[in-house]
Amino acid sequence: MMNEIKHLKQIVIVSLLILTSLNTIAQKNTNQRAKWFTDARFGMFIHWGVYSGAEGIWKGEKLRYDNDYAEWIYYRNRIHRDEYVTLLDRFDWKKIDPEKWVILAKEAGMKYVTITAKHHDGFALWDSNVGNYDVAKFTNPKRDIIKELAEACKKHGLKLGLYYSHWVDWAHPNGWDHTKEIYLISAQEYDKYWQEKVMPQMRELLTNYGDIGLIWFDMWIHHSKSIVTKKQLLQLKKMIRKLQPNCLVNSRLGLSVEEDSDIDFKTLGDNELGSKKEEFPWQSPGTVAHSWGFHALEEQWKSTSTLLHWLINNASLNGNYMLNIGPRANGDVPYEISQRLLEMGKWLKVNGESIYGAEAFDLRKDQHDWGKITCRKMVDGKAKLYLHLYNWPLSKKVFVTGIKSKPAKAYLLANKQKLDVKLEGALTTVDLPSEAPGEYVAVVVLEYNSYPETIDNLVGKTVDRGYSLTPKNSLNESELKIVNPKRFGSIPEHVKVSRKQEFQWKIYVEQPKTLHIDASYSFQGNKDDGTIELSMAKSNRKLKVKPTGLTVGEPNSDWHIPNFDAHRMGTIEITEPGYYTINMKVKSSDKHPILFQWIWLGE
Ligand code: GLC
């Protein structure tokens, strides 16, 4: 008996260990639930509701106050609940057909669709038994947009996602609207809203519409800073896990992936792109222009290239991109949106292999100035790298810095045209034909017989055959206080050196050559003061820092900017191919700091 108990104990311990390690794998990589999501990479967001009838304008006046999001008109323009729904009179119910949105998503190469089932206005797009503020009560014959969309998704093989505004609800007397920061509401009152609207409505959505791929909550601050309690959030999550165990939940529930490993993916801010490779699933929600709901005064359309770059950027960091459409009150998707989506779909038809199921590679995010890399590990141990060329290089060459393995072959993904490729140490060079194989972004595939070996922290060789040594790509980046660019990036990134600062970089030079050195900095002292000293390949070069003066930003507006100026520091002879470390010391007097910007090593 004792033995059996001991044995049982062992089994429990081992199972617990397995469970915990599975849990870490889930967060380190992708849990089983989220596998489809990380493979998908690209999805559609739909903002459509009563506000679509207003198009960002109420009684002749444009949307008030902050953010200019058309779906906020109810709150922004202080519209009464009952008057708000008169906007529904503008809807063309005969024409409205959610299947058309799903077909567009499919043609755009998107793998899932997430619709605003209930946005902040509190109005439900399905036939709800909770309250009287839903689409079925205002249509004859009754409409249930969620049902129609769910059926269309099933028919066309796309996953269905539901946006549900849990925190904010402007229509329920106890729901949250931001004025309650001023005109307070008690926790008990708020819980009434939670128990009588959120919980039963979510139950309906999770019960009546088949498989739900994901629920997309929208609280962009941590729960501790809101009226919502962790207990309420966990109550909600528990119900989702019970009713739809495969349904994903995003971090805008109000719980971060770091805090709760059971959150399936992290949602970044609106139109916020990934900045680093992450091991857990994540996503950026994005708009084609600015507003989410259709806005008649919209003018900020992003180009198809920009949208493609954003999709590729995220895929190259293990992220997802959910791109929004704001259909009009007659169901039409604005041409500016559908045209861009179809163009993206055309590109993905040819190049989708580099996006779907592809993932981040090991090199630094901005290692290369020609674009981004994604990677695919094959079951047989082989690997493919996809080089996304945002611009076809004038030199007809692509340089990849930091890989020590030689590709078995190289070709263009669009037409399989074979390309010459060579490896010199840590530099791979691919020769391109004179013309790009298609529009937007061209993809070069490098195939490897085994997963390629990389070297960290090298500065990449640029398309114009130089090395741009910046604070960001230095070996000691983490110890530098980098001043971010200002005024739309037009005032450059730099490090302010008061007294002394050292910098180190590492590069690989593939052939003997002479490298010219330039140093760019701003110095506002009035006489030569301070030094920049650089050592590389057993040579030293020293520069006395000179005043760089001011420059005029705009005529007649007194906008005078400290000038950044490049100064030649001489040349360095590289006699042998190899790895070189560059050490640099910047010294300034106490009085005037030196704003160090970059070193350029060029042929
Ligand atoms: C913000 C806005 C909301 C929009 C959402 C999309 O949270 O409040 O209107 O639905 O972002 O990411």
Coordinates of C-alpha atoms and ligand atoms in Angstrom, one line a residue:
M1 CA 0.0 0.0 0.0
M2 CA 2.8 2.4 1.1
N3 CA 4.5 1.7 -2.2
E4 CA 1.4 2.4 -4.2
I5 CA 1.0 5.7 -2.5
K6 CA 4.6 6.5 -3.2
H7 CA 4.1 5.5 -6.8
L8 CA 1.0 7.6 -7.1
K9 CA 2.8 10.6 -5.6
Q10 CA 5.5 10.2 -8.2
I11 CA 3.0 10.1 -11.0
V12 CA 1.3 13.3 -9.7
I13 CA 4.7 15.1 -9.4
V14 CA 5.8 14.0 -12.9
S15 CA 2.4 15.0 -14.4
L16 CA 2.6 18.4 -12.7
L17 CA 6.1 18.9 -14.0
I18 CA 5.0 18.0 -17.5
L19 CA 2.1 20.4 -17.2
T20 CA 4.3 23.3 -16.0
S21 CA 6.8 22.7 -18.7
L22 CA 4.0 22.6 -21.3
N23 CA 2.8 25.8 -19.9
T24 CA 6.2 27.5 -20.4
I25 CA 6.3 26.1 -23.9
A26 CA 2.9 27.7 -24.5
Q27 CA 4.1 31.1 -23.5
K28 CA 7.6 30.7 -25.0
N29 CA 6.2 29.7 -28.3
T30 CA 2.6 29.2 -29.2
N31 CA 0.0 27.2 -27.3
Q32 CA -2.0 24.6 -29.2
R33 CA -5.0 26.8 -29.2
A34 CA -3.2 29.7 -30.9
K35 CA -1.3 27.7 -33.5
W36 CA -3.8 28.7 -36.3
F37 CA -3.5 32.3 -35.3
T38 CA 0.3 32.5 -35.5
D39 CA 0.2 30.7 -38.8
A40 CA -2.5 33.0 -40.2
R41 CA -0.5 36.2 -39.7
F42 CA -3.2 38.3 -41.5
G43 CA -6.8 39.0 -40.5
M44 CA -9.7 41.4 -41.1
F45 CA -11.1 43.8 -38.5
I46 CA -14.6 45.2 -39.1
H47 CA -15.9 48.3 -37.4
W48 CA -19.5 48.6 -38.3
G49 CA -22.5 49.6 -36.2
V50 CA -25.0 52.4 -35.7
Y51 CA -22.1 55.0 -35.9
S52 CA -21.6 53.9 -39.5
G53 CA -24.7 55.9 -40.3
A54 CA -23.1 59.2 -39.0
E55 CA -19.9 58.9 -41.0
G56 CA -18.1 61.1 -38.4
I57 CA -20.6 64.0 -38.6
W58 CA -23.5 64.8 -36.3
K59 CA -26.0 67.6 -37.1
G60 CA -23.5 69.2 -39.5
E61 CA -20.7 69.1 -37.0
K62 CA -17.6 67.0 -37.2
L63 CA -16.7 64.6 -34.4
R64 CA -15.6 66.5 -31.3
Y65 CA -12.6 66.3 -29.0
D66 CA -9.9 63.7 -29.1
N67 CA -9.0 60.8 -31.4
D68 CA -11.3 61.5 -34.3
Y69 CA -12.6 57.9 -34.4
A70 CA -16.0 57.8 -36.1
E71 CA -17.3 55.0 -33.9
W72 CA -16.9 57.4 -30.9
I73 CA -19.5 59.9 -32.1
Y74 CA -22.2 58.9 -29.6
Y75 CA -19.9 59.8 -26.7
R76 CA -17.9 62.6 -28.3
N77 CA -20.9 64.6 -29.6
R78 CA -23.0 63.8 -26.4
I79 CA -25.8 62.2 -28.4
H80 CA -28.8 60.9 -26.5
R81 CA -29.2 57.0 -26.5
D82 CA -32.7 57.1 -28.2
E83 CA -31.7 59.7 -30.8
Y84 CA -28.5 57.8 -31.6
V85 CA -30.5 54.9 -33.0
T86 CA -32.3 57.1 -35.5
L87 CA -29.1 56.8 -37.5
L88 CA -30.3 53.3 -38.4
D89 CA -32.8 54.9 -40.7
R90 CA -29.9 55.6 -43.0
F91 CA -29.1 51.9 -43.4
D92 CA -29.9 50.1 -46.6
W93 CA -30.8 46.7 -45.2
K94 CA -31.6 45.2 -48.6
K95 CA -28.1 45.8 -49.7
I96 CA -26.2 44.9 -46.5
D97 CA -24.6 41.5 -46.9
P98 CA -21.9 40.4 -44.5
E99 CA -20.9 37.6 -46.8
K100 CA -19.4 40.2 -49.1
W101 CA -17.0 41.3 -46.4
V102 CA -15.9 37.7 -45.8
I103 CA -15.3 37.3 -49.6
L104 CA -13.2 40.5 -49.6
A105 CA -11.2 39.1 -46.6
K106 CA -10.6 35.9 -48.4
E107 CA -9.5 37.7 -51.6
A108 CA -7.2 39.8 -49.5
G109 CA -5.5 36.7 -48.2
M110 CA -6.8 37.2 -44.7
K111 CA -7.5 34.1 -42.6
Y112 CA -9.9 35.4 -40.0
V113 CA -12.5 38.1 -39.5
T114 CA -13.2 40.0 -36.3
I115 CA -16.3 42.2 -36.1
T116 CA -17.5 44.7 -33.5
A117 CA -20.3 42.6 -32.1
K118 CA -20.8 45.3 -29.5
H119 CA -18.7 48.4 -29.6
H120 CA -18.5 51.1 -26.9
D121 CA -22.0 52.4 -27.9
G122 CA -23.5 49.3 -26.3
F123 CA -25.5 48.4 -29.4
A124 CA -25.5 44.6 -30.2
L125 CA -25.2 43.4 -33.8
W126 CA -27.0 40.2 -33.0
D127 CA -30.5 39.2 -31.8
S128 CA -29.9 39.5 -28.1
N129 CA -32.2 38.6 -25.3
V130 CA -30.4 41.0 -23.0
G131 CA -32.0 44.5 -23.0
N132 CA -33.5 46.1 -26.1
Y133 CA -30.6 47.7 -27.7
D134 CA -29.7 45.4 -30.6
V135 CA -30.0 45.2 -34.4
A136 CA -32.9 42.7 -34.3
K137 CA -35.2 45.1 -32.5
F138 CA -34.6 47.8 -35.1
T139 CA -35.0 45.8 -38.3
N140 CA -37.9 44.3 -40.1
P141 CA -37.5 41.5 -41.1
K142 CA -35.1 41.0 -38.1
R143 CA -31.4 40.9 -38.8
D144 CA -28.7 39.1 -36.9
I145 CA -25.4 40.3 -38.4
I146 CA -23.3 38.0 -36.2
K147 CA -25.2 35.0 -37.4
E148 CA -24.9 36.0 -41.0
L149 CA -21.2 36.6 -40.6
A150 CA -20.7 33.4 -38.8
E151 CA -22.4 31.4 -41.6
A152 CA -20.3 33.2 -44.2
C153 CA -17.1 32.6 -42.4
K154 CA -17.9 28.9 -42.2
K155 CA -18.8 28.7 -45.8
H156 CA -15.6 30.4 -46.9
G157 CA -13.3 28.7 -44.4
L158 CA -12.3 31.7 -42.3
K159 CA -12.2 31.9 -38.5
L160 CA -14.6 34.1 -36.8
G161 CA -13.5 36.7 -34.2
L162 CA -15.8 38.8 -32.1
Y163 CA -14.9 42.2 -30.7
Y164 CA -16.8 42.8 -27.5
S165 CA -16.5 46.1 -25.6
H166 CA -16.6 44.8 -22.0
W167 CA -15.2 47.7 -20.1
V168 CA -16.9 50.6 -21.8
D169 CA -20.6 50.8 -22.5
W170 CA -22.2 54.2 -23.1
A171 CA -25.7 52.9 -23.3
H172 CA -26.2 51.0 -20.1
P173 CA -26.8 53.3 -17.1
N174 CA -24.2 51.5 -15.1
G175 CA -21.7 50.9 -17.9
W176 CA -18.5 52.8 -18.1
D177 CA -18.2 56.0 -20.0
H178 CA -15.2 58.1 -19.4
T179 CA -17.2 61.0 -17.9
K180 CA -17.6 58.7 -14.9
E181 CA -14.1 59.6 -14.0
I182 CA -15.7 62.9 -13.1
Y183 CA -19.2 61.9 -12.1
L184 CA -18.3 58.8 -10.2
I185 CA -19.9 55.4 -10.1
S186 CA -19.6 52.8 -7.4
A187 CA -18.0 49.3 -7.8
Q188 CA -21.4 47.8 -6.9
E189 CA -23.2 49.8 -9.6
Y190 CA -20.6 48.8 -12.2
D191 CA -20.9 45.1 -11.2
K192 CA -24.6 45.4 -11.9
Y193 CA -23.8 46.2 -15.5
W194 CA -21.2 43.4 -15.6
Q195 CA -23.6 40.7 -14.3
E196 CA -26.7 41.8 -16.2
K197 CA -25.2 42.7 -19.5
V198 CA -21.6 41.5 -20.1
M199 CA -21.9 38.0 -18.7
P200 CA -25.3 37.1 -20.3
Q201 CA -24.4 38.7 -23.6
M202 CA -21.1 36.9 -23.8
R203 CA -22.9 33.7 -23.0
E204 CA -25.2 34.2 -26.0
L205 CA -22.2 34.9 -28.3
L206 CA -20.4 31.9 -27.1
T207 CA -23.4 29.6 -27.3
N208 CA -25.4 30.5 -30.4
Y209 CA -22.9 31.1 -33.2
G210 CA -20.8 28.0 -33.5
D211 CA -17.1 27.9 -33.1
I212 CA -15.6 31.3 -32.2
G213 CA -11.9 31.6 -33.1
L214 CA -11.2 34.6 -30.8
I215 CA -12.8 37.1 -28.6
W216 CA -11.3 40.5 -28.9
F217 CA -11.7 42.6 -25.8
D218 CA -10.9 46.3 -25.8
M219 CA -9.5 47.7 -22.6
W220 CA -6.2 49.4 -23.4
I221 CA -5.2 50.1 -19.8
H222 CA -4.4 47.6 -17.1
H223 CA -7.4 46.5 -15.0
S224 CA -5.8 48.0 -11.9
K225 CA -6.2 51.4 -13.4
S226 CA -9.9 50.9 -14.3
I227 CA -13.2 50.2 -12.6
V228 CA -13.1 46.6 -13.7
T229 CA -11.8 44.1 -11.2
K230 CA -9.5 41.2 -11.8
K231 CA -12.3 39.0 -10.3
Q232 CA -14.7 40.1 -13.0
L233 CA -12.2 39.5 -15.7
L234 CA -11.4 36.0 -14.5
Q235 CA -15.1 35.3 -14.2
L236 CA -15.5 36.2 -17.8
K237 CA -12.5 34.3 -19.0
K238 CA -13.6 31.2 -17.0
M239 CA -16.9 31.2 -18.9
I240 CA -15.1 31.5 -22.2
R241 CA -12.8 28.5 -21.4
K242 CA -15.9 26.5 -20.4
L243 CA -18.2 27.3 -23.3
Q244 CA -15.5 27.4 -26.0
P245 CA -12.3 25.8 -25.0
N246 CA -10.6 26.6 -28.3
C247 CA -11.4 30.3 -28.4
L248 CA -8.5 32.7 -28.1
V249 CA -8.6 35.7 -25.7
N250 CA -6.5 38.8 -26.3
S251 CA -4.6 40.9 -23.7
R252 CA -6.9 43.8 -24.0
L253 CA -9.2 41.9 -21.7
G254 CA -7.1 43.9 -19.3
L255 CA -4.7 41.2 -18.3
S256 CA -1.3 41.1 -19.8
V257 CA 0.4 37.9 -21.2
E258 CA 3.1 38.4 -18.6
E259 CA 0.6 38.5 -15.8
D260 CA -1.6 35.7 -16.9
S261 CA 0.0 32.9 -19.0
D262 CA -3.5 31.8 -20.0
I263 CA -4.0 34.9 -22.2
D264 CA -3.5 33.7 -25.7
F265 CA -2.1 36.7 -27.5
K266 CA -1.0 40.2 -26.8
T267 CA -2.7 43.1 -28.7
L268 CA -0.5 46.1 -29.2
G269 CA -1.9 49.7 -29.3
D270 CA -3.9 51.0 -32.3
N271 CA -1.7 51.0 -35.4
E272 CA 1.3 50.2 -33.2
L273 CA 3.8 47.9 -35.0
G274 CA 6.0 45.3 -33.4
S275 CA 9.4 46.6 -32.3
K276 CA 11.1 43.3 -31.4
K277 CA 10.8 39.6 -31.8
E278 CA 8.5 38.0 -29.3
E279 CA 8.1 34.3 -28.5
F280 CA 4.4 34.6 -27.5
P281 CA 1.7 35.3 -30.1
W282 CA 0.9 38.9 -30.6
Q283 CA -1.0 41.2 -33.0
S284 CA -1.3 44.8 -34.2
P285 CA -4.7 46.1 -35.0
G286 CA -4.4 48.6 -37.9
T287 CA -6.5 50.9 -40.0
V288 CA -6.1 51.6 -43.7
A289 CA -6.5 55.4 -42.9
H290 CA -7.1 56.8 -39.5
S291 CA -10.6 56.1 -38.2
W292 CA -11.9 52.6 -37.6
G293 CA -15.6 53.3 -38.3
F294 CA -16.2 54.9 -41.8
H295 CA -15.4 58.6 -41.6
A296 CA -16.5 60.8 -44.4
L297 CA -13.7 63.3 -43.8
E298 CA -11.0 60.7 -43.9
E299 CA -7.8 61.8 -45.7
Q300 CA -4.9 59.8 -44.3
W301 CA -4.9 56.7 -46.6
K302 CA -1.8 54.5 -46.2
S303 CA -0.5 53.1 -49.4
T304 CA -0.6 49.4 -50.4
S305 CA 3.2 49.3 -50.0
T306 CA 2.9 50.7 -46.5
L307 CA 0.3 48.2 -45.5
L308 CA 2.4 45.3 -46.9
H309 CA 5.5 46.6 -45.1
W310 CA 3.5 46.6 -41.9
L311 CA 2.3 43.0 -42.4
I312 CA 5.8 41.8 -43.3
N313 CA 7.3 43.8 -40.4
N314 CA 5.1 42.0 -38.0
A315 CA 5.5 38.5 -39.5
S316 CA 9.3 39.1 -39.3
L317 CA 8.9 39.5 -35.5
N318 CA 6.4 36.6 -35.0
G319 CA 3.4 39.0 -35.1
N320 CA 0.0 39.2 -36.6
Y321 CA -1.6 42.1 -38.4
M322 CA -5.4 42.6 -38.2
L323 CA -6.3 45.3 -40.8
N324 CA -9.6 47.1 -40.4
I325 CA -12.4 47.9 -42.9
G326 CA -15.1 50.4 -42.0
P327 CA -18.1 49.6 -44.3
R328 CA -20.7 52.3 -44.9
A329 CA -24.3 52.2 -43.8
N330 CA -25.3 50.5 -47.0
G331 CA -22.7 47.7 -46.5
D332 CA -20.3 49.0 -49.1
V333 CA -16.6 48.9 -48.3
P334 CA -15.0 52.2 -49.4
Y335 CA -13.1 51.8 -52.6
E336 CA -9.9 53.2 -51.1
I337 CA -10.0 50.2 -48.7
S338 CA -11.2 47.4 -51.0
Q339 CA -8.7 48.3 -53.7
R340 CA -5.7 48.2 -51.3
L341 CA -6.9 44.9 -49.8
L342 CA -7.3 43.3 -53.2
E343 CA -3.8 44.4 -54.1
M344 CA -2.4 42.9 -50.9
G345 CA -4.3 39.7 -51.8
K346 CA -2.7 39.6 -55.2
W347 CA 0.7 40.0 -53.7
L348 CA 0.0 37.3 -51.1
K349 CA -1.2 34.8 -53.8
V350 CA 2.3 34.9 -55.3
N351 CA 4.3 35.5 -52.1
G352 CA 2.2 34.1 -49.3
E353 CA 4.7 31.4 -48.6
S354 CA 6.9 34.0 -47.0
I355 CA 4.1 35.1 -44.6
Y356 CA 1.7 32.3 -43.7
G357 CA 3.3 30.0 -41.2
A358 CA 6.6 31.8 -41.6
E359 CA 8.3 33.2 -38.5
A360 CA 11.0 35.5 -37.2
F361 CA 14.6 34.8 -38.0
D362 CA 17.4 35.4 -35.4
L363 CA 19.0 38.6 -36.7
R364 CA 18.4 42.0 -35.3
K365 CA 15.2 43.7 -36.4
D366 CA 16.9 46.5 -38.4
Q367 CA 20.0 44.6 -39.4
H368 CA 19.4 45.3 -43.1
D369 CA 18.3 48.5 -44.9
W370 CA 16.7 46.7 -47.8
G371 CA 13.8 45.1 -45.9
K372 CA 12.9 42.3 -43.6
I373 CA 13.5 38.5 -43.3
T374 CA 11.1 35.8 -42.4
C375 CA 12.0 32.1 -42.0
R376 CA 10.5 28.7 -42.3
K377 CA 11.8 25.6 -40.6
M378 CA 11.1 22.5 -42.6
V379 CA 10.3 19.2 -41.0
D380 CA 13.3 17.6 -42.7
G381 CA 15.6 20.0 -40.9
K382 CA 16.1 22.2 -43.9
A383 CA 15.2 25.9 -43.7
K384 CA 14.2 28.7 -46.0
L385 CA 14.8 32.4 -45.5
Y386 CA 12.7 35.0 -47.3
L387 CA 14.3 38.3 -48.0
H388 CA 11.7 40.9 -48.5
L389 CA 13.2 43.7 -50.7
Y390 CA 11.2 46.9 -50.1
N391 CA 13.1 48.6 -53.0
W392 CA 14.9 46.8 -55.9
P393 CA 18.6 47.6 -55.2
L394 CA 20.2 49.9 -57.8
S395 CA 23.3 47.8 -57.5
K396 CA 21.3 44.6 -58.3
K397 CA 22.8 43.0 -55.3
V398 CA 21.4 42.0 -51.9
F399 CA 23.8 41.8 -48.9
V400 CA 22.8 39.6 -46.0
T401 CA 25.1 40.1 -43.0
G402 CA 25.4 37.7 -40.1
I403 CA 24.8 34.2 -41.5
K404 CA 27.7 31.8 -41.6
S405 CA 26.0 29.0 -43.6
K406 CA 26.0 28.8 -47.4
P407 CA 22.6 28.6 -49.0
A408 CA 22.0 25.5 -51.2
K409 CA 20.1 27.7 -53.6
A410 CA 18.6 31.1 -54.2
Y411 CA 15.7 32.2 -56.3
L412 CA 12.9 34.7 -56.7
L413 CA 9.7 33.6 -55.0
A414 CA 7.5 35.1 -57.7
N415 CA 8.8 33.2 -60.7
K416 CA 11.3 30.7 -59.3
Q417 CA 14.1 32.3 -61.3
K418 CA 17.4 31.0 -60.0
L419 CA 19.9 33.5 -58.7
D420 CA 23.7 33.4 -58.1
V421 CA 24.6 33.5 -54.5
K422 CA 28.0 33.5 -52.7
L423 CA 29.1 33.4 -49.1
E424 CA 32.2 35.2 -47.9
G425 CA 32.6 34.7 -44.1
A426 CA 29.5 36.3 -42.6
L427 CA 28.4 38.0 -45.8
T428 CA 26.0 36.5 -48.3
T429 CA 25.6 38.2 -51.6
V430 CA 22.8 37.5 -54.0
D431 CA 22.9 38.8 -57.6
L432 CA 19.6 40.0 -58.9
P433 CA 18.3 40.4 -62.5
S434 CA 17.8 44.0 -63.7
E435 CA 14.0 44.1 -63.2
A436 CA 11.9 43.2 -60.1
P437 CA 9.5 40.3 -60.7
G438 CA 6.4 42.3 -59.7
E439 CA 5.0 45.2 -57.8
Y440 CA 5.5 46.3 -54.2
V441 CA 7.9 43.9 -52.5
A442 CA 10.1 41.3 -54.2
V443 CA 11.0 38.2 -52.2
V444 CA 14.3 36.3 -52.6
V445 CA 14.3 32.8 -51.2
L446 CA 17.5 31.3 -49.7
E447 CA 17.3 27.6 -49.1
Y448 CA 19.6 25.9 -46.6
N449 CA 20.2 22.3 -46.0
S450 CA 20.1 22.9 -42.3
Y451 CA 19.0 25.7 -40.1
P452 CA 21.5 28.6 -40.8
E453 CA 24.0 29.6 -38.2
T454 CA 24.1 33.2 -37.3
I455 CA 26.5 35.6 -35.6
D456 CA 24.9 38.2 -33.3
N457 CA 25.4 41.9 -33.2
L458 CA 27.2 42.6 -36.5
V459 CA 26.3 45.9 -38.2
G460 CA 24.8 45.0 -41.6
K461 CA 26.4 46.1 -44.9
T462 CA 24.1 48.7 -46.5
V463 CA 22.8 48.6 -50.1
D464 CA 25.4 51.3 -50.9
R465 CA 28.2 49.1 -49.5
G466 CA 28.9 50.9 -46.3
Y467 CA 28.4 50.5 -42.6
S468 CA 26.2 52.9 -40.6
L469 CA 27.4 52.7 -37.0
T470 CA 24.7 54.2 -34.8
P471 CA 24.1 54.2 -31.0
K472 CA 21.2 51.7 -31.7
N473 CA 23.4 49.1 -33.4
S474 CA 26.4 49.4 -31.1
L475 CA 27.5 46.5 -28.9
N476 CA 27.0 48.6 -25.8
E477 CA 23.6 50.0 -26.8
S478 CA 22.0 48.9 -23.5
E479 CA 24.2 51.2 -21.5
L480 CA 23.6 54.3 -23.7
K481 CA 21.0 57.0 -23.1
I482 CA 19.7 57.3 -26.6
V483 CA 17.7 60.5 -27.4
N484 CA 14.8 59.5 -29.7
P485 CA 14.2 61.4 -32.9
K486 CA 11.9 64.4 -32.7
R487 CA 9.6 66.3 -35.0
F488 CA 8.6 63.3 -37.2
G489 CA 12.0 61.9 -37.1
S490 CA 13.6 65.0 -38.7
I491 CA 15.7 65.7 -35.7
P492 CA 18.0 62.7 -35.6
E493 CA 18.5 60.2 -32.9
H494 CA 21.7 60.8 -30.9
V495 CA 23.5 60.3 -27.6
K496 CA 24.3 63.4 -25.6
V497 CA 27.9 63.2 -24.4
S498 CA 28.8 65.3 -21.4
R499 CA 32.4 64.5 -20.5
K500 CA 33.0 61.0 -21.9
Q501 CA 31.3 58.1 -23.6
E502 CA 32.6 55.0 -25.3
F503 CA 31.0 53.1 -28.1
Q504 CA 31.8 49.7 -29.7
W505 CA 30.6 48.1 -32.9
K506 CA 31.5 44.9 -34.8
I507 CA 31.5 44.5 -38.6
Y508 CA 32.5 41.9 -41.0
V509 CA 34.6 43.0 -44.0
E510 CA 34.7 40.5 -46.9
Q511 CA 37.7 41.8 -48.9
P512 CA 40.8 44.0 -48.5
K513 CA 39.7 47.6 -49.1
T514 CA 40.1 51.2 -48.0
L515 CA 37.3 52.4 -45.8
H516 CA 36.6 56.1 -45.5
I517 CA 35.4 57.3 -42.1
D518 CA 32.9 60.1 -41.4
A519 CA 31.6 61.2 -38.0
S520 CA 28.3 63.1 -37.6
Y521 CA 27.6 65.2 -34.5
S522 CA 26.2 68.4 -33.3
F523 CA 28.3 70.7 -31.1
Q524 CA 27.0 74.1 -29.9
G525 CA 30.2 75.4 -28.3
N526 CA 31.8 78.4 -29.9
K527 CA 35.4 77.1 -30.4
D528 CA 36.9 73.7 -31.1
D529 CA 36.5 71.6 -28.1
G530 CA 36.3 67.9 -27.3
T531 CA 37.5 64.9 -29.4
I532 CA 36.3 61.8 -31.2
E533 CA 38.8 59.0 -31.3
L534 CA 38.3 55.8 -33.2
S535 CA 40.4 52.7 -33.3
M536 CA 40.0 49.8 -35.7
A537 CA 42.3 47.3 -37.4
K538 CA 45.2 48.4 -35.3
S539 CA 44.8 52.0 -36.5
N540 CA 43.7 55.1 -34.7
R541 CA 42.0 58.2 -36.0
K542 CA 41.3 61.3 -34.0
L543 CA 39.1 64.3 -34.7
K544 CA 38.9 67.6 -32.9
V545 CA 35.3 68.6 -32.5
K546 CA 34.3 71.8 -34.2
P547 CA 31.2 74.0 -33.6
T548 CA 28.5 72.9 -36.0
G549 CA 26.2 76.0 -35.6
L550 CA 22.5 76.1 -36.2
T551 CA 20.3 75.5 -39.2
V552 CA 16.9 77.0 -40.2
G553 CA 13.9 74.7 -40.1
E554 CA 11.4 77.0 -41.6
P555 CA 12.0 80.5 -43.0
N556 CA 10.8 83.4 -40.8
S557 CA 9.5 81.2 -38.0
D558 CA 12.5 81.5 -35.6
W559 CA 12.8 77.7 -35.7
H560 CA 16.6 77.2 -35.5
I561 CA 17.8 73.7 -35.0
P562 CA 21.2 72.6 -33.7
N563 CA 23.0 71.4 -36.8
F564 CA 24.3 67.9 -37.2
D565 CA 27.4 67.9 -39.4
A566 CA 29.5 65.0 -40.8
H567 CA 33.3 65.4 -40.7
R568 CA 35.9 63.2 -42.5
M569 CA 38.1 61.3 -40.1
G570 CA 40.4 59.9 -42.7
T571 CA 40.7 56.3 -44.0
I572 CA 41.5 52.9 -42.7
E573 CA 43.2 50.2 -44.7
I574 CA 41.7 46.7 -44.4
T575 CA 44.3 44.3 -45.5
E576 CA 42.5 41.0 -44.7
P577 CA 38.9 39.9 -44.7
G578 CA 37.6 39.3 -41.2
Y579 CA 35.7 40.6 -38.2
Y580 CA 36.6 44.0 -36.9
T581 CA 35.7 45.7 -33.7
I582 CA 35.5 49.5 -33.8
N583 CA 36.1 51.3 -30.5
M584 CA 35.3 54.9 -30.2
K585 CA 35.7 57.5 -27.4
V586 CA 33.8 60.8 -27.5
K587 CA 35.2 63.4 -25.0
S588 CA 33.7 66.8 -24.4
S589 CA 34.3 69.6 -22.0
D590 CA 31.9 70.2 -19.1
K591 CA 30.4 73.2 -20.7
H592 CA 29.1 72.0 -24.0
P593 CA 27.9 68.5 -24.7
I594 CA 28.6 66.7 -28.0
L595 CA 25.5 65.2 -29.6
F596 CA 26.9 62.1 -31.3
Q597 CA 24.9 60.8 -34.2
W598 CA 26.8 58.3 -36.3
I599 CA 29.9 57.0 -37.9
W600 CA 29.9 56.0 -41.6
L601 CA 32.4 53.6 -43.0
G602 CA 32.2 53.7 -46.8
E603 CA 34.2 52.3 -49.7
Ligands
GLC1 C1 -9.6 51.8 -29.4 C2 -10.9 52.5 -29.7 C3 -11.9 51.8 -30.5 C4 -11.3 50.9 -31.5 C5 -10.1 50.1 -31.0 C6 -9.4 49.3 -32.1 O1 -9.7 51.0 -28.3 O2 -11.5 52.9 -28.5 O3 -12.8 52.7 -31.0 O4 -12.3 49.9 -31.7 O5 -9.2 50.9 -30.5 O6 -8.2 48.8 -31.7

